[in-house]
Amino acid sequence: MKLRLTAQRFIRIVALSLISVLVLWAQDSKAPQTPKNTVPSGSEVSPNPLPPIQLDGTAVLYHLTQVISWYRQSNTGIQSVGLPSDAIYQDNAKSLGSQTVRLAFQSAKAEAALIAAQEKAGGTNQPSAATTQQQNLAQMQAKTSAQIDQLQSQIESLNAQIQKTPSRRRDTLISQRDALQGQLELQKALLDVVQKMAAFVETNGEISGGLEGDINQLARSIPEVLGPSASPQKPVTSPAPAKPSLANSGGLITDAISLYSYLSTVHQIDGIIKETDYTRDIADHLRTPLRDALRATIQRSQKLAGQPPSTDLQELQAEKQEFQKLTERFKQFSGAVLPLSQEIIVLNDSKTNLEEWRNSIALESKHMLRSVLTRVIGILLALGVILFLSQIWRRITFRYVRDPRRRRQFLIMRRVVIGFLIGVVLLLGFVSEFSSLATFAGFITAGIAVGLQAVLLSVAAYFFIIGRYGIRVGDRISVAGITGDVVDIGLVRLYLMELAGTGLDFYPTGRIVVFSNAVLFQTGSPLFKQIPGTEYAWHEVVVRIAPDGNYKLVQEKLLATVNSVYSQYREQIERQHASIERHVDIQVDTPRPEARLQFSDAGLELLVRYPVEIRNAPDTDEEMTRKVLELIETDAGMKAAVSGTPKIRSAVKG
């Protein structure tokens, strides 16, 4: 039992040591190998009538990288402008791009095989680290499997002997069998480690498998072309986004955006055309040494074929071997040159397709530019005509309208009309989608009507104020209990110079009162103004008759006194009355002093009402007061018939 435990412990120690050595060996095997261009000592290079060409794997990979980059740019780097022909050119570009990629990878694989064959023929073919590891691990796996089979057969043989051997001789055989069993477990553990290492090296070798592995890795980056589901006859295409074409475009903004899109697409196509030329130059540069070698091979074969036939058996055998080498060399080079030549042809076709696409978009851009210029010129001409009419309107207004207030109204109307016409011209010139514009304008109008209700009402009232019987600058009006002279009438507001004082003598307070024009529609704030064309008001002289006074005498003499004062400005009042008759269609009596008798709480009163000019009312009332006082003091009959002090007051309040 002690011998058996010692043997098992020894086997485990040895197994762990072997695993450690195997791991260290696997790490050391990843060290840099001998360069490919170095020929090991003692090797001999077989003579070759045609020296091998110098192919560079880096150039092959750069060619593939450039082709893939060009393919992606030609498929996704051009923005469709929505023309009907764009779909045709886009499909052609994708089809030619896919074909170019397949030909490039076909030539790259042929070049990789040619490079590997030349390295092998020149004695410079050094296996990669992954290949060396796989070979060593395969040899170790085979050797270990053979040892496991041998140990299993020995164990089976000992088991058979143990059954036939007497009991006293079995201990030795059992010890031998246990030792072999320990060796078998060690070999199985070693085989398991070798298999895991082989699987890891195989997976890692697929990722870094030299030039051919790099080519395969690049091929996996474009599965839509070289993938298993890609069809070489029908590449996958994506529908171009729909955009407004020239026939459906309208409005200056839409035309300008479309023109910018056309010019951007033309610039993109120009860039891809340059990339196509660059890719074609790379392919041609890569093809040049292969084509030269292929020509040299053909010339060599023609030279051998032109020699006279020989009768020597050895020479015939050598010539046969030479032709076989030339045939194999021709196949290798033609397999690489033919896809490159086809790739160059396809690149030329792709360039032609891009140039035709560019020309079609450039032609449409010229039409679009002509449309934009025509629309801009039309807008400028329309604005010029509107501004010309505005100047004519202004000159006619200043020439034929003498009234400053009426002239100002015409100028305000001119600004409104000209602004509206300019807005219509700009709207028709810059906007084309009137259906959406109408919806948007509806919402905007509703919002403005709610938010600017007072402003809109004031604007509407403005046109009533400046009407035929409206308010003019200089008119004296009373609104909301405030009396004043109109200073200015705006589109939204009305300005009054406030007047204060008694009903007979008003004077400016130095303040400007501002009312909204909407006050015209407010029922609680009445507005009073003079009849159009008039500037006179009614005042009255009031005297109280004594209980025993002669009222007829008082009436006659007081009326005569008022008429004497009124005669000084009668012509102005009658002129204003004539203006009333011209402006209004109602019958108005000629203003003149009138006497009236009436009862009051204090007794019998006599009042004489007379018109006065508003601007001269204080002076007229002062003159009227002196004349009445003189009449009472100088006439004894008047003095006896009148009791109390006479009064002069306004017949109409406000």
Short mmCIF file of C-alpha atoms in Angstrom, two decimals, residues 101-382:
data_model
loop_
_atom_site.label_atom_id
_atom_site.label_comp_id
_atom_site.label_asym_id
_atom_site.label_seq_id
_atom_site.Cartn_x
_atom_site.Cartn_y
_atom_site.Cartn_z
CA VAL A 101 -15.00 44.18 -54.20
CA ARG A 102 -15.41 40.56 -55.30
CA LEU A 103 -12.77 40.93 -58.02
CA ALA A 104 -10.38 42.63 -55.59
CA PHE A 105 -10.67 39.77 -53.07
CA GLN A 106 -10.33 37.22 -55.84
CA SER A 107 -7.08 38.79 -57.02
CA ALA A 108 -5.86 39.20 -53.42
CA LYS A 109 -6.33 35.50 -52.70
CA ALA A 110 -4.50 34.61 -55.90
CA GLU A 111 -1.67 37.00 -54.96
CA ALA A 112 -1.48 35.50 -51.47
CA ALA A 113 -1.16 32.01 -52.97
CA LEU A 114 1.47 33.31 -55.42
CA ILE A 115 3.49 34.89 -52.60
CA ALA A 116 3.33 31.65 -50.59
CA ALA A 117 4.40 29.59 -53.64
CA GLN A 118 7.34 31.87 -54.41
CA GLU A 119 8.51 31.81 -50.79
CA LYS A 120 8.30 28.04 -50.79
CA ALA A 121 10.14 27.77 -54.11
CA GLY A 122 12.82 30.22 -52.94
CA GLY A 123 13.41 28.42 -49.66
CA THR A 124 12.21 31.37 -47.63
CA ASN A 125 8.89 29.90 -46.61
CA GLN A 126 8.91 29.99 -42.85
CA PRO A 127 5.79 28.65 -41.20
CA SER A 128 3.95 31.02 -38.94
CA ALA A 129 3.91 30.66 -35.17
CA ALA A 130 0.36 29.32 -35.22
CA THR A 131 1.26 26.70 -37.86
CA THR A 132 4.36 25.56 -35.93
CA GLN A 133 2.35 25.24 -32.72
CA GLN A 134 -0.36 23.24 -34.46
CA GLN A 135 2.20 20.85 -35.96
CA ASN A 136 4.01 20.33 -32.65
CA LEU A 137 0.79 19.86 -30.75
CA ALA A 138 -0.48 17.42 -33.36
CA GLN A 139 2.71 15.37 -33.10
CA MET A 140 2.54 15.38 -29.30
CA GLN A 141 -1.15 14.44 -29.39
CA ALA A 142 -0.45 11.50 -31.69
CA LYS A 143 2.50 10.37 -29.58
CA THR A 144 0.49 10.62 -26.36
CA SER A 145 -2.46 8.74 -27.86
CA ALA A 146 -0.11 5.95 -28.95
CA GLN A 147 1.37 5.71 -25.45
CA ILE A 148 -2.14 5.61 -23.95
CA ASP A 149 -3.09 2.72 -26.26
CA GLN A 150 0.10 0.86 -25.38
CA LEU A 151 -0.44 1.32 -21.63
CA GLN A 152 -4.06 0.17 -21.89
CA SER A 153 -3.02 -2.97 -23.72
CA GLN A 154 -0.33 -3.70 -21.08
CA ILE A 155 -2.87 -3.18 -18.29
CA GLU A 156 -5.32 -5.53 -19.95
CA SER A 157 -2.55 -8.13 -20.33
CA LEU A 158 -1.62 -7.85 -16.63
CA ASN A 159 -5.27 -8.15 -15.61
CA ALA A 160 -5.49 -11.39 -17.55
CA GLN A 161 -2.30 -12.69 -15.91
CA ILE A 162 -3.51 -11.71 -12.41
CA GLN A 163 -6.62 -13.83 -12.82
CA LYS A 164 -4.54 -16.86 -13.83
CA THR A 165 -1.70 -16.38 -11.35
CA PRO A 166 -1.85 -17.91 -7.85
CA SER A 167 -2.49 -15.61 -4.92
CA ARG A 168 1.05 -15.65 -3.56
CA ARG A 169 2.44 -14.31 -6.85
CA ARG A 170 -0.28 -11.70 -7.52
CA ASP A 171 1.23 -8.86 -5.43
CA THR A 172 4.05 -8.24 -7.89
CA LEU A 173 1.69 -8.21 -10.86
CA ILE A 174 -0.77 -5.92 -9.05
CA SER A 175 2.08 -3.49 -8.22
CA GLN A 176 3.12 -3.46 -11.89
CA ARG A 177 -0.49 -2.90 -12.94
CA ASP A 178 -0.88 0.05 -10.47
CA ALA A 179 2.29 1.62 -11.77
CA LEU A 180 1.02 1.30 -15.36
CA GLN A 181 -2.35 2.68 -14.23
CA GLY A 182 -0.61 5.77 -12.81
CA GLN A 183 1.30 6.25 -16.07
CA LEU A 184 -2.01 5.92 -17.96
CA GLU A 185 -3.64 8.63 -15.84
CA LEU A 186 -0.62 10.87 -16.43
CA GLN A 187 -0.79 10.37 -20.18
CA LYS A 188 -4.55 11.05 -20.21
CA ALA A 189 -4.03 14.29 -18.28
CA LEU A 190 -1.27 15.24 -20.70
CA LEU A 191 -3.53 14.43 -23.69
CA ASP A 192 -6.29 16.61 -22.26
CA VAL A 193 -3.90 19.55 -21.89
CA VAL A 194 -2.54 19.04 -25.41
CA GLN A 195 -6.06 18.96 -26.88
CA LYS A 196 -7.00 22.20 -25.09
CA MET A 197 -3.83 23.88 -26.29
CA ALA A 198 -4.43 22.65 -29.85
CA ALA A 199 -7.97 24.02 -29.81
CA PHE A 200 -6.75 27.38 -28.50
CA VAL A 201 -3.93 27.62 -31.05
CA GLU A 202 -6.32 26.67 -33.85
CA THR A 203 -8.77 29.41 -32.84
CA ASN A 204 -6.00 31.97 -32.45
CA GLY A 205 -4.49 30.88 -35.74
CA GLU A 206 -7.74 31.68 -37.54
CA ILE A 207 -7.51 35.26 -36.25
CA SER A 208 -3.82 35.79 -37.06
CA GLY A 209 -3.22 33.47 -39.97
CA GLY A 210 -0.78 35.55 -42.01
CA LEU A 211 -1.74 37.27 -45.26
CA GLU A 212 -4.54 34.86 -46.05
CA GLY A 213 -5.97 35.29 -42.54
CA ASP A 214 -5.91 39.07 -42.92
CA ILE A 215 -7.72 38.78 -46.25
CA ASN A 216 -10.39 36.58 -44.67
CA GLN A 217 -10.76 39.00 -41.80
CA LEU A 218 -11.29 41.89 -44.23
CA ALA A 219 -13.83 39.80 -46.13
CA ARG A 220 -15.84 39.36 -42.93
CA SER A 221 -16.12 43.18 -42.63
CA ILE A 222 -18.41 43.37 -45.67
CA PRO A 223 -20.86 40.48 -45.30
CA GLU A 224 -23.38 42.18 -47.60
CA VAL A 225 -21.02 41.48 -50.53
CA LEU A 226 -18.94 38.45 -49.55
CA GLY A 227 -21.25 36.95 -46.94
CA PRO A 228 -22.98 33.59 -47.47
CA SER A 229 -26.37 35.27 -48.02
CA ALA A 230 -25.13 37.90 -50.47
CA SER A 231 -26.12 37.41 -54.07
CA PRO A 232 -23.57 38.53 -56.69
CA GLN A 233 -26.25 39.10 -59.28
CA LYS A 234 -28.51 41.25 -57.10
CA PRO A 235 -26.81 43.30 -54.37
CA VAL A 236 -28.79 44.52 -51.44
CA THR A 237 -30.16 47.99 -52.08
CA SER A 238 -31.94 50.45 -49.88
CA PRO A 239 -34.63 52.76 -51.23
CA ALA A 240 -33.59 56.36 -51.70
CA PRO A 241 -35.42 58.92 -49.61
CA ALA A 242 -38.10 60.78 -51.48
CA LYS A 243 -37.41 64.44 -52.03
CA PRO A 244 -39.22 67.14 -53.95
CA SER A 245 -38.24 67.12 -57.59
CA LEU A 246 -38.00 70.12 -59.89
CA ALA A 247 -41.51 69.63 -61.15
CA ASN A 248 -43.00 69.62 -57.66
CA SER A 249 -40.85 72.35 -56.17
CA GLY A 250 -42.20 75.82 -55.59
CA GLY A 251 -41.37 78.86 -53.58
CA LEU A 252 -38.03 80.58 -53.29
CA ILE A 253 -37.07 78.83 -50.05
CA THR A 254 -37.86 75.37 -51.45
CA ASP A 255 -35.98 76.10 -54.67
CA ALA A 256 -32.96 77.42 -52.78
CA ILE A 257 -32.86 74.34 -50.53
CA SER A 258 -33.17 72.04 -53.54
CA LEU A 259 -30.40 73.94 -55.35
CA TYR A 260 -28.12 73.61 -52.32
CA SER A 261 -28.90 69.89 -52.16
CA TYR A 262 -28.05 69.52 -55.86
CA LEU A 263 -24.73 71.34 -55.48
CA SER A 264 -23.84 69.30 -52.38
CA THR A 265 -24.55 66.04 -54.20
CA VAL A 266 -22.43 67.16 -57.18
CA HIS A 267 -19.58 67.92 -54.78
CA GLN A 268 -19.97 64.48 -53.18
CA ILE A 269 -19.91 62.75 -56.57
CA ASP A 270 -16.77 64.70 -57.55
CA GLY A 271 -15.06 63.45 -54.39
CA ILE A 272 -16.03 59.84 -55.10
CA ILE A 273 -14.82 60.18 -58.71
CA LYS A 274 -11.42 61.21 -57.34
CA GLU A 275 -11.50 58.20 -54.99
CA THR A 276 -12.33 55.97 -57.96
CA ASP A 277 -9.32 57.27 -59.91
CA TYR A 278 -7.10 56.74 -56.88
CA THR A 279 -8.38 53.18 -56.37
CA ARG A 280 -7.86 52.42 -60.05
CA ASP A 281 -4.28 53.74 -59.87
CA ILE A 282 -3.58 51.48 -56.88
CA ALA A 283 -4.96 48.45 -58.73
CA ASP A 284 -2.94 49.33 -61.84
CA HIS A 285 0.21 49.77 -59.76
CA LEU A 286 -0.36 46.36 -58.18
CA ARG A 287 -1.05 44.79 -61.58
CA THR A 288 2.07 46.18 -63.31
CA PRO A 289 4.68 43.69 -61.95
CA LEU A 290 2.26 40.79 -62.35
CA ARG A 291 1.53 41.76 -65.94
CA ASP A 292 5.26 42.14 -66.70
CA ALA A 293 5.94 38.70 -65.23
CA LEU A 294 3.07 37.23 -67.23
CA ARG A 295 4.47 38.74 -70.43
CA ALA A 296 7.92 37.38 -69.61
CA THR A 297 6.38 33.94 -69.08
CA ILE A 298 4.60 34.09 -72.44
CA GLN A 299 7.76 35.27 -74.20
CA ARG A 300 9.72 32.47 -72.55
CA SER A 301 7.21 29.88 -73.71
CA GLN A 302 7.21 31.29 -77.24
CA LYS A 303 10.99 31.20 -77.28
CA LEU A 304 11.03 27.55 -76.21
CA ALA A 305 8.33 26.70 -78.73
CA GLY A 306 10.33 28.35 -81.52
CA GLN A 307 13.41 26.17 -80.94
CA PRO A 308 13.96 23.19 -83.32
CA PRO A 309 12.81 19.88 -81.88
CA SER A 310 15.52 17.77 -80.26
CA THR A 311 16.05 14.02 -80.57
CA ASP A 312 17.78 13.63 -77.24
CA LEU A 313 15.56 11.97 -74.65
CA GLN A 314 17.02 13.92 -71.72
CA GLU A 315 16.60 17.26 -73.51
CA LEU A 316 13.00 16.38 -74.34
CA GLN A 317 12.37 15.49 -70.70
CA ALA A 318 13.94 18.79 -69.53
CA GLU A 319 11.91 20.73 -72.09
CA LYS A 320 8.74 19.03 -70.87
CA GLN A 321 9.52 19.94 -67.28
CA GLU A 322 10.25 23.52 -68.37
CA PHE A 323 6.87 23.78 -70.13
CA GLN A 324 5.14 22.37 -67.07
CA LYS A 325 6.79 25.01 -64.86
CA LEU A 326 5.86 27.75 -67.34
CA THR A 327 2.26 26.50 -67.45
CA GLU A 328 2.01 26.47 -63.66
CA ARG A 329 3.59 29.94 -63.50
CA PHE A 330 1.18 31.23 -66.16
CA LYS A 331 -1.81 29.92 -64.24
CA GLN A 332 -0.59 31.54 -61.03
CA PHE A 333 0.01 34.95 -62.58
CA SER A 334 -3.09 34.92 -64.78
CA GLY A 335 -5.22 34.08 -61.72
CA ALA A 336 -4.00 37.31 -60.13
CA VAL A 337 -3.77 39.53 -63.23
CA LEU A 338 -7.18 38.70 -64.73
CA PRO A 339 -9.26 39.83 -61.67
CA LEU A 340 -7.16 42.99 -61.38
CA SER A 341 -7.72 43.81 -65.08
CA GLN A 342 -11.43 43.16 -64.69
CA GLU A 343 -11.45 45.31 -61.55
CA ILE A 344 -9.88 48.21 -63.46
CA ILE A 345 -12.51 47.86 -66.19
CA VAL A 346 -15.31 47.85 -63.60
CA LEU A 347 -13.79 50.91 -61.90
CA ASN A 348 -13.79 52.70 -65.24
CA ASP A 349 -17.45 51.77 -65.70
CA SER A 350 -18.18 53.01 -62.21
CA LYS A 351 -16.47 56.31 -62.99
CA THR A 352 -18.54 56.64 -66.17
CA ASN A 353 -21.71 55.93 -64.18
CA LEU A 354 -20.75 58.57 -61.58
CA GLU A 355 -19.96 61.13 -64.29
CA GLU A 356 -23.34 60.54 -65.95
CA TRP A 357 -25.03 60.85 -62.55
CA ARG A 358 -23.14 64.09 -61.92
CA ASN A 359 -24.07 65.48 -65.33
CA SER A 360 -27.77 64.72 -64.81
CA ILE A 361 -27.80 66.46 -61.41
CA ALA A 362 -25.74 69.37 -62.79
CA LEU A 363 -28.29 69.81 -65.59
CA GLU A 364 -31.16 69.87 -63.10
CA SER A 365 -29.22 72.29 -60.90
CA LYS A 366 -28.92 74.69 -63.86
CA HIS A 367 -32.70 74.58 -64.32
CA MET A 368 -33.15 75.10 -60.59
CA LEU A 369 -30.69 78.02 -60.58
CA ARG A 370 -32.57 79.58 -63.48
CA SER A 371 -35.82 79.14 -61.55
CA VAL A 372 -34.35 80.73 -58.41
CA LEU A 373 -32.95 83.69 -60.35
CA THR A 374 -36.24 84.16 -62.20
CA ARG A 375 -38.19 84.12 -58.95
CA VAL A 376 -35.78 86.55 -57.28
CA ILE A 377 -35.94 88.91 -60.25
CA GLY A 378 -39.73 88.65 -60.23
CA ILE A 379 -39.88 89.48 -56.52
CA LEU A 380 -37.52 92.44 -56.98
CA LEU A 381 -39.54 93.74 -59.93
CA ALA A 382 -42.80 93.40 -57.99
#
